Amino acid sequence: MAGDDATMSRFSAAPERYPWHEALWSALSRQFDQLPHALLLQGRPGLGKHDFAVQLAQALLCERPRNAMACGACHGCHLFQVGTHPDLSGIGLLDDARNIVVDQIRALGDFLSLRPHTARRKVVIISPAEAMNLNAANSLLKLLEEPPLGSMLLLVTSHPARLPATIRSRCVRLLFRHPTPVVGWTWLEARPQTGDNPAQLLNFAGGSPLLAESLAREEFPQVRAQLLQDLAALAQSREHPVTCAARWKDMGTARILGWLYGFANDLIKLGLGAPDPALMNKEAVTFDKDQRNKYKISELYDFIDAIVENYRQLNSPLDELLILEDILIRWVRLSRLQSN
Ligand SMILES: [Zn+2]
C-alpha cells in the first residue's frame, strides 16, 4: 500500500460489517458501478465510519465484488488484507501530529497521477479528514476540482463543520446515524467484556456502540462513579462548575451529554415513582438519595431540553468547554432551586 507506514495498520484488513450500516450498504450496492469520485463519510464518533471506509475501499479494489462487498479471495483482496495493495493510499495523522499536512496531500497527488497497478481504480482514505490544516485542505481541493481519472476519495469525519465548505460541497455525503437502541444493545451483548448492562453502557456512550465497547474495556465504572460524585458535589456547592467542566471535557463531551440525558431521565422516572429501578439504566439510582428526591419534574424536563440543545451545538464551532460549563451551571442552579 502506498502512504504512510505509521498509519498503514489503520487502513488494512477490513473488519466486520456492523448491523447499523446495512441501509448504507444497500444504497451503495445499487449504484456501485457509478459512484461519485469523492464521498464524505460523516457522523458522530463511535459509529464505525472508518471501518466502513476500509471495507468499501477493499470492495472497490476487489476483482469480483458482489453487493458492494469484496470477495475476500482474489489477488486484489489478498494484497489488501496483507496491507500492500499498490492502488490504496491511506492518509491519517502521523505519530503525535495534530494535523494532516500539505506534504501528505501533495504525495497523494503524485500517487493519483499514475495509472492503477492492478485494480480498475485508485482508492484514497483520508481519516480523520477534519485534521487537515488549511494548506492541506487547499491542496486537496485542487484534486477534488479536477479528479484524476479512475480515482476514488473517501473522506471520513466526525466533525464536518471543521472542513471548508468548498471541500464538503465537492463530495457526496454519506450520513452515519446511531443505531436504534435494540440494534445497539444486541450487538453489544454479543461482545466480550461489555458487562451485564449494555443499555447503561450504550447510554453513556451517547448511543455509539463502538464507543460503548471501548469504554467497557477501559474506564466505564470509574468514569461513571466520578461523574455521579461530581454531580453530588456540585449540587451541594462543594465543587465549582467551571473546574468540573474542565475535568469532564477530557472524557468526551458527546458521551457525557448522552450519559447526562439518561441520568436526568432516570431522576424523572424516580420522581414519578418508577415501579422497578431495574427497568432503568440505574444511573440515578446510585445518586445521593436525599438529594435526588428534591428535584422537580418540570425543572428536570427543562434540564433535558438544555442537554439536547447543547448536544446539537456539538457540531458547531462553539467550544465544547462552554457547552459543558453551560450544562453544569444549569445543574447547580437546578439543585439550589430545589434546596431553597
Ligand atoms: Zn476480491
Short mmCIF file of C-alpha atoms and ligand atoms in Angstrom, two decimals:
data_model
loop_
_atom_site.label_atom_id
_atom_site.label_comp_id
_atom_site.label_asym_id
_atom_site.label_seq_id
_atom_site.Cartn_x
_atom_site.Cartn_y
_atom_site.Cartn_z
CA MET A 1 0.00 0.00 0.00
CA ALA A 2 1.16 3.49 -0.77
CA GLY A 3 1.13 6.04 2.02
CA ASP A 4 2.48 6.44 5.49
CA ASP A 5 3.86 3.47 7.38
CA ALA A 6 2.62 4.84 10.68
CA THR A 7 -0.97 4.80 9.55
CA MET A 8 -0.81 1.66 7.45
CA SER A 9 -2.28 -0.63 10.08
CA ARG A 10 -5.34 1.60 10.35
CA PHE A 11 -6.11 1.16 6.67
CA SER A 12 -5.68 -2.55 6.06
CA ALA A 13 -7.59 -5.72 6.94
CA ALA A 14 -11.29 -4.89 6.68
CA PRO A 15 -13.11 -5.55 9.98
CA GLU A 16 -16.63 -6.94 10.42
CA ARG A 17 -19.68 -5.23 8.93
CA TYR A 18 -21.87 -3.60 11.55
CA PRO A 19 -25.64 -4.21 11.51
CA TRP A 20 -26.41 -0.47 11.71
CA HIS A 21 -24.61 0.09 8.40
CA GLU A 22 -26.92 -2.21 6.41
CA ALA A 23 -29.07 0.57 4.91
CA LEU A 24 -25.96 2.42 3.73
CA TRP A 25 -24.53 -0.74 2.16
CA SER A 26 -27.72 -1.45 0.24
CA ALA A 27 -27.84 2.13 -1.01
CA LEU A 28 -24.22 1.90 -2.16
CA SER A 29 -24.58 -1.51 -3.77
CA ARG A 30 -27.39 -0.19 -6.01
CA GLN A 31 -25.02 2.36 -7.55
CA PHE A 32 -21.72 0.60 -7.03
CA ASP A 33 -20.66 1.00 -10.66
CA GLN A 34 -21.48 4.70 -10.80
CA LEU A 35 -20.17 6.00 -7.51
CA PRO A 36 -19.08 9.65 -7.38
CA HIS A 37 -15.34 10.30 -7.23
CA ALA A 38 -15.46 11.61 -3.65
CA LEU A 39 -17.53 10.52 -0.67
CA LEU A 40 -17.71 12.27 2.69
CA LEU A 41 -18.44 9.74 5.42
CA GLN A 42 -19.77 11.80 8.31
CA GLY A 43 -21.47 11.12 11.64
CA ARG A 44 -20.85 11.08 15.40
CA PRO A 45 -17.76 9.28 16.75
CA GLY A 46 -18.04 5.59 17.57
CA LEU A 47 -20.31 4.59 14.68
CA GLY A 48 -17.66 2.75 12.66
CA LYS A 49 -17.24 5.22 9.78
CA HIS A 50 -13.55 4.46 9.43
CA ASP A 51 -14.19 0.71 9.34
CA PHE A 52 -16.86 1.32 6.71
CA ALA A 53 -14.35 3.25 4.59
CA VAL A 54 -11.84 0.39 4.85
CA GLN A 55 -14.47 -2.18 3.82
CA LEU A 56 -15.62 -0.01 0.93
CA ALA A 57 -12.02 0.50 -0.20
CA GLN A 58 -11.50 -3.26 -0.29
CA ALA A 59 -14.71 -3.73 -2.29
CA LEU A 60 -13.63 -1.01 -4.74
CA LEU A 61 -10.27 -2.73 -5.27
CA CYS A 62 -11.68 -6.25 -5.41
CA GLU A 63 -11.72 -8.04 -8.77
CA ARG A 64 -15.09 -9.71 -8.13
CA PRO A 65 -17.17 -7.56 -5.75
CA ARG A 66 -20.79 -8.52 -5.07
CA ASN A 67 -23.36 -6.25 -3.44
CA ALA A 68 -20.64 -3.73 -2.64
CA MET A 69 -18.78 -6.46 -0.80
CA ALA A 70 -15.24 -7.68 -1.53
CA CYS A 71 -14.91 -11.38 -2.42
CA GLY A 72 -12.05 -11.90 0.04
CA ALA A 73 -10.35 -14.38 -2.28
CA CYS A 74 -9.00 -12.56 -5.35
CA HIS A 75 -5.48 -11.23 -5.86
CA GLY A 76 -6.66 -7.68 -5.03
CA CYS A 77 -8.27 -8.84 -1.78
CA HIS A 78 -5.13 -10.73 -0.84
CA LEU A 79 -2.96 -7.64 -1.37
CA PHE A 80 -5.48 -5.59 0.59
CA GLN A 81 -5.57 -8.00 3.51
CA VAL A 82 -1.82 -8.02 3.93
CA GLY A 83 -1.71 -4.22 3.67
CA THR A 84 0.31 -3.97 0.46
CA HIS A 85 -2.28 -3.04 -2.19
CA PRO A 86 -0.46 -0.63 -4.53
CA ASP A 87 -3.68 1.16 -5.53
CA LEU A 88 -4.71 2.10 -1.99
CA SER A 89 -3.42 5.10 -0.13
CA GLY A 90 -4.27 5.94 3.46
CA ILE A 91 -3.77 9.44 4.81
CA GLY A 92 -4.04 9.92 8.57
CA LEU A 93 -2.29 11.59 11.46
CA LEU A 94 1.39 10.73 11.74
CA ASP A 95 2.50 9.72 15.22
CA ASP A 96 1.83 12.63 17.58
CA ALA A 97 0.97 15.14 14.84
CA ARG A 98 -2.10 17.30 15.38
CA ASN A 99 -2.73 17.88 11.69
CA ILE A 100 -2.63 16.21 8.31
CA VAL A 101 -0.16 18.43 6.46
CA VAL A 102 0.19 19.63 2.88
CA ASP A 103 3.10 17.30 2.06
CA GLN A 104 0.87 14.31 2.72
CA ILE A 105 -1.75 15.62 0.28
CA ARG A 106 0.88 16.53 -2.32
CA ALA A 107 2.18 12.95 -2.17
CA LEU A 108 -1.39 11.91 -2.79
CA GLY A 109 -1.42 13.98 -5.99
CA ASP A 110 1.64 12.06 -7.21
CA PHE A 111 0.03 8.76 -6.25
CA LEU A 112 -3.17 9.55 -8.16
CA SER A 113 -1.41 10.87 -11.25
CA LEU A 114 -0.14 7.36 -12.11
CA ARG A 115 -2.37 4.68 -13.62
CA PRO A 116 -3.66 1.95 -11.31
CA HIS A 117 -1.28 -1.02 -10.93
CA THR A 118 -3.67 -3.94 -10.67
CA ALA A 119 -7.15 -2.62 -9.88
CA ARG A 120 -9.58 -0.66 -12.04
CA ARG A 121 -9.14 2.43 -9.92
CA LYS A 122 -7.10 4.04 -7.16
CA VAL A 123 -8.64 4.50 -3.76
CA VAL A 124 -7.70 7.01 -1.08
CA ILE A 125 -8.92 7.13 2.52
CA ILE A 126 -8.41 10.39 4.44
CA SER A 127 -9.26 9.91 8.10
CA PRO A 128 -9.86 11.98 10.18
CA ALA A 129 -10.43 14.44 7.31
CA GLU A 130 -11.06 17.40 9.63
CA ALA A 131 -7.43 17.08 10.80
CA MET A 132 -6.22 18.59 7.51
CA ASN A 133 -4.75 22.03 8.08
CA LEU A 134 -5.68 24.87 5.75
CA ASN A 135 -2.83 24.26 3.28
CA ALA A 136 -3.58 20.56 3.13
CA ALA A 137 -7.28 21.26 2.57
CA ASN A 138 -6.50 23.73 -0.23
CA SER A 139 -4.24 21.21 -1.86
CA LEU A 140 -6.95 18.55 -1.65
CA LEU A 141 -9.46 20.97 -3.11
CA LYS A 142 -7.46 21.06 -6.34
CA LEU A 143 -7.65 17.27 -6.56
CA LEU A 144 -11.38 17.37 -5.91
CA GLU A 145 -11.91 20.03 -8.55
CA GLU A 146 -10.09 18.04 -11.21
CA PRO A 147 -10.15 14.45 -10.02
CA PRO A 148 -7.66 12.20 -11.83
CA LEU A 149 -9.47 9.62 -13.94
CA GLY A 150 -10.31 6.44 -12.05
CA SER A 151 -9.67 7.87 -8.60
CA MET A 152 -11.94 7.46 -5.62
CA LEU A 153 -11.55 9.53 -2.45
CA LEU A 154 -13.14 8.55 0.84
CA LEU A 155 -13.07 11.32 3.44
CA VAL A 156 -14.02 10.28 6.98
CA THR A 157 -15.03 12.84 9.60
CA SER A 158 -16.86 13.17 12.90
CA HIS A 159 -16.68 16.98 12.66
CA PRO A 160 -17.77 18.01 9.15
CA ALA A 161 -18.21 21.66 10.24
CA ARG A 162 -14.44 21.86 10.65
CA LEU A 163 -13.92 21.11 6.96
CA PRO A 164 -14.03 24.00 4.48
CA ALA A 165 -17.43 24.29 2.77
CA THR A 166 -15.63 24.11 -0.59
CA ILE A 167 -14.41 20.60 0.26
CA ARG A 168 -17.77 19.45 1.58
CA SER A 169 -19.63 20.71 -1.48
CA ARG A 170 -17.43 18.65 -3.80
CA CYS A 171 -18.14 15.37 -2.02
CA VAL A 172 -21.28 13.29 -1.91
CA ARG A 173 -22.27 12.94 1.72
CA LEU A 174 -22.81 9.56 3.35
CA LEU A 175 -24.52 10.17 6.68
CA PHE A 176 -23.96 7.73 9.54
CA ARG A 177 -26.69 7.61 12.18
CA HIS A 178 -26.92 5.98 15.58
CA PRO A 179 -28.44 2.50 15.55
CA THR A 180 -31.76 2.04 17.32
CA PRO A 181 -31.18 1.09 20.99
CA VAL A 182 -32.22 -2.53 20.33
CA VAL A 183 -29.74 -2.95 17.50
CA GLY A 184 -27.02 -1.32 19.65
CA TRP A 185 -27.71 -3.46 22.74
CA THR A 186 -27.94 -6.67 20.75
CA TRP A 187 -24.60 -6.03 19.12
CA LEU A 188 -23.01 -5.05 22.44
CA GLU A 189 -24.39 -8.06 24.28
CA ALA A 190 -22.61 -10.35 21.85
CA ARG A 191 -19.24 -8.70 22.51
CA PRO A 192 -16.89 -9.94 25.19
CA GLN A 193 -16.26 -7.75 28.24
CA THR A 194 -19.27 -5.50 27.89
CA GLY A 195 -20.66 -6.38 31.32
CA ASP A 196 -24.23 -7.06 32.31
CA ASN A 197 -25.83 -3.79 31.35
CA PRO A 198 -25.35 -2.91 27.68
CA ALA A 199 -28.19 -0.36 27.88
CA GLN A 200 -26.34 1.63 30.52
CA LEU A 201 -23.12 1.41 28.60
CA LEU A 202 -24.70 2.48 25.31
CA ASN A 203 -26.43 5.34 27.08
CA PHE A 204 -23.12 6.52 28.47
CA ALA A 205 -21.54 6.32 25.03
CA GLY A 206 -24.23 8.63 23.62
CA GLY A 207 -25.68 5.76 21.56
CA SER A 208 -22.44 4.88 19.74
CA PRO A 209 -21.86 1.11 20.01
CA LEU A 210 -18.13 1.17 19.24
CA LEU A 211 -17.53 3.89 21.81
CA ALA A 212 -19.53 1.81 24.30
CA GLU A 213 -17.38 -1.21 23.55
CA SER A 214 -14.13 0.66 24.06
CA LEU A 215 -15.49 2.18 27.26
CA ALA A 216 -16.30 -1.28 28.57
CA ARG A 217 -12.72 -2.33 28.03
CA GLU A 218 -11.37 0.82 29.57
CA GLU A 219 -12.71 3.00 32.28
CA PHE A 220 -16.50 2.93 32.31
CA PRO A 221 -17.12 2.08 36.00
CA GLN A 222 -14.54 4.59 37.25
CA VAL A 223 -15.69 7.39 34.96
CA ARG A 224 -19.32 6.82 35.89
CA ALA A 225 -18.53 6.85 39.60
CA GLN A 226 -16.59 10.09 39.13
CA LEU A 227 -19.48 11.76 37.27
CA LEU A 228 -22.00 10.81 39.96
CA GLN A 229 -19.66 12.04 42.66
CA ASP A 230 -19.13 15.35 40.84
CA LEU A 231 -22.86 15.90 40.32
CA ALA A 232 -23.47 15.41 44.03
CA ALA A 233 -20.60 17.77 44.92
CA LEU A 234 -21.95 20.41 42.53
CA ALA A 235 -25.45 20.06 43.96
CA GLN A 236 -24.05 20.67 47.46
CA SER A 237 -21.81 23.57 46.34
CA ARG A 238 -18.67 21.64 47.23
CA GLU A 239 -17.43 21.93 43.65
CA HIS A 240 -17.41 24.71 41.05
CA PRO A 241 -18.99 24.08 37.63
CA VAL A 242 -16.08 25.66 35.72
CA THR A 243 -13.47 23.46 37.43
CA CYS A 244 -15.65 20.45 36.91
CA ALA A 245 -16.30 21.19 33.22
CA ALA A 246 -12.56 21.39 32.56
CA ARG A 247 -12.13 17.92 34.05
CA TRP A 248 -15.11 16.44 32.21
CA LYS A 249 -14.04 17.75 28.82
CA ASP A 250 -11.27 15.14 28.59
CA MET A 251 -13.85 12.38 28.96
CA GLY A 252 -15.56 13.39 25.69
CA THR A 253 -18.38 15.95 25.61
CA ALA A 254 -20.73 13.92 23.40
CA ARG A 255 -20.65 10.88 25.64
CA ILE A 256 -21.05 12.98 28.79
CA LEU A 257 -24.11 14.71 27.37
CA GLY A 258 -25.52 11.32 26.33
CA TRP A 259 -24.97 9.99 29.82
CA LEU A 260 -26.43 13.10 31.49
CA TYR A 261 -29.52 12.73 29.31
CA GLY A 262 -30.07 9.21 30.66
CA PHE A 263 -29.28 10.33 34.19
CA ALA A 264 -31.83 13.17 34.12
CA ASN A 265 -34.42 10.84 32.60
CA ASP A 266 -33.82 8.41 35.45
CA LEU A 267 -34.32 11.19 38.00
CA ILE A 268 -37.69 11.92 36.39
CA LYS A 269 -38.70 8.26 36.45
CA LEU A 270 -37.70 8.01 40.10
CA GLY A 271 -39.58 11.23 40.87
CA LEU A 272 -42.66 9.77 39.23
CA GLY A 273 -42.29 6.67 41.38
CA ALA A 274 -40.90 4.24 38.80
CA PRO A 275 -42.01 0.80 39.98
CA ASP A 276 -38.87 -1.09 39.20
CA PRO A 277 -35.45 0.58 39.23
CA ALA A 278 -34.10 -2.47 37.40
CA LEU A 279 -36.01 -1.29 34.33
CA MET A 280 -33.93 1.85 34.23
CA ASN A 281 -30.31 2.45 33.42
CA LYS A 282 -29.73 2.70 37.17
CA GLU A 283 -27.61 5.83 36.83
CA ALA A 284 -29.72 7.96 39.12
CA VAL A 285 -30.47 5.09 41.50
CA THR A 286 -26.93 5.25 42.77
CA PHE A 287 -27.06 9.03 43.08
CA ASP A 288 -27.31 10.62 46.54
CA LYS A 289 -30.77 9.58 47.74
CA ASP A 290 -31.61 12.66 49.85
CA GLN A 291 -30.56 14.90 47.02
CA ARG A 292 -32.39 13.15 44.20
CA ASN A 293 -35.80 13.37 45.86
CA LYS A 294 -35.64 17.16 45.83
CA TYR A 295 -35.76 17.72 42.09
CA LYS A 296 -38.94 18.99 40.48
CA ILE A 297 -40.07 17.08 37.41
CA SER A 298 -40.79 20.21 35.34
CA GLU A 299 -37.32 21.61 36.10
CA LEU A 300 -35.75 18.31 35.10
CA TYR A 301 -37.55 18.42 31.76
CA ASP A 302 -36.08 21.89 31.18
CA PHE A 303 -32.66 20.49 32.05
CA ILE A 304 -33.12 17.68 29.50
CA ASP A 305 -34.13 20.24 26.85
CA ALA A 306 -30.90 22.12 27.57
CA ILE A 307 -28.87 18.90 27.20
CA VAL A 308 -30.47 18.17 23.83
CA GLU A 309 -29.93 21.75 22.67
CA ASN A 310 -26.27 21.62 23.72
CA TYR A 311 -25.84 18.24 22.03
CA ARG A 312 -26.99 19.84 18.77
CA GLN A 313 -24.33 22.53 19.19
CA LEU A 314 -21.56 19.92 19.27
CA ASN A 315 -21.01 20.14 15.53
CA SER A 316 -20.81 23.92 15.56
CA PRO A 317 -17.60 25.83 16.18
CA LEU A 318 -18.84 26.53 19.74
CA ASP A 319 -16.24 25.46 22.28
CA GLU A 320 -17.02 22.14 23.96
CA LEU A 321 -15.85 23.54 27.27
CA LEU A 322 -18.50 26.28 27.06
CA ILE A 323 -21.15 23.66 26.36
CA LEU A 324 -20.18 21.68 29.46
CA GLU A 325 -19.96 24.80 31.61
CA ASP A 326 -23.43 25.85 30.50
CA ILE A 327 -24.89 22.46 31.41
CA LEU A 328 -23.16 22.28 34.79
CA ILE A 329 -24.18 25.82 35.72
CA ARG A 330 -27.76 24.81 34.92
CA TRP A 331 -27.35 21.73 37.10
CA VAL A 332 -26.09 23.84 40.03
CA ARG A 333 -28.97 26.31 39.59
CA LEU A 334 -31.46 23.45 39.40
CA SER A 335 -30.03 21.87 42.54
CA ARG A 336 -30.10 25.15 44.50
CA LEU A 337 -33.64 25.82 43.40
CA GLN A 338 -34.71 22.54 44.99
CA SER A 339 -32.94 23.06 48.30
CA ASN A 340 -34.48 26.50 48.95
ZN ZN B 1 -11.75 -9.82 -4.06
#
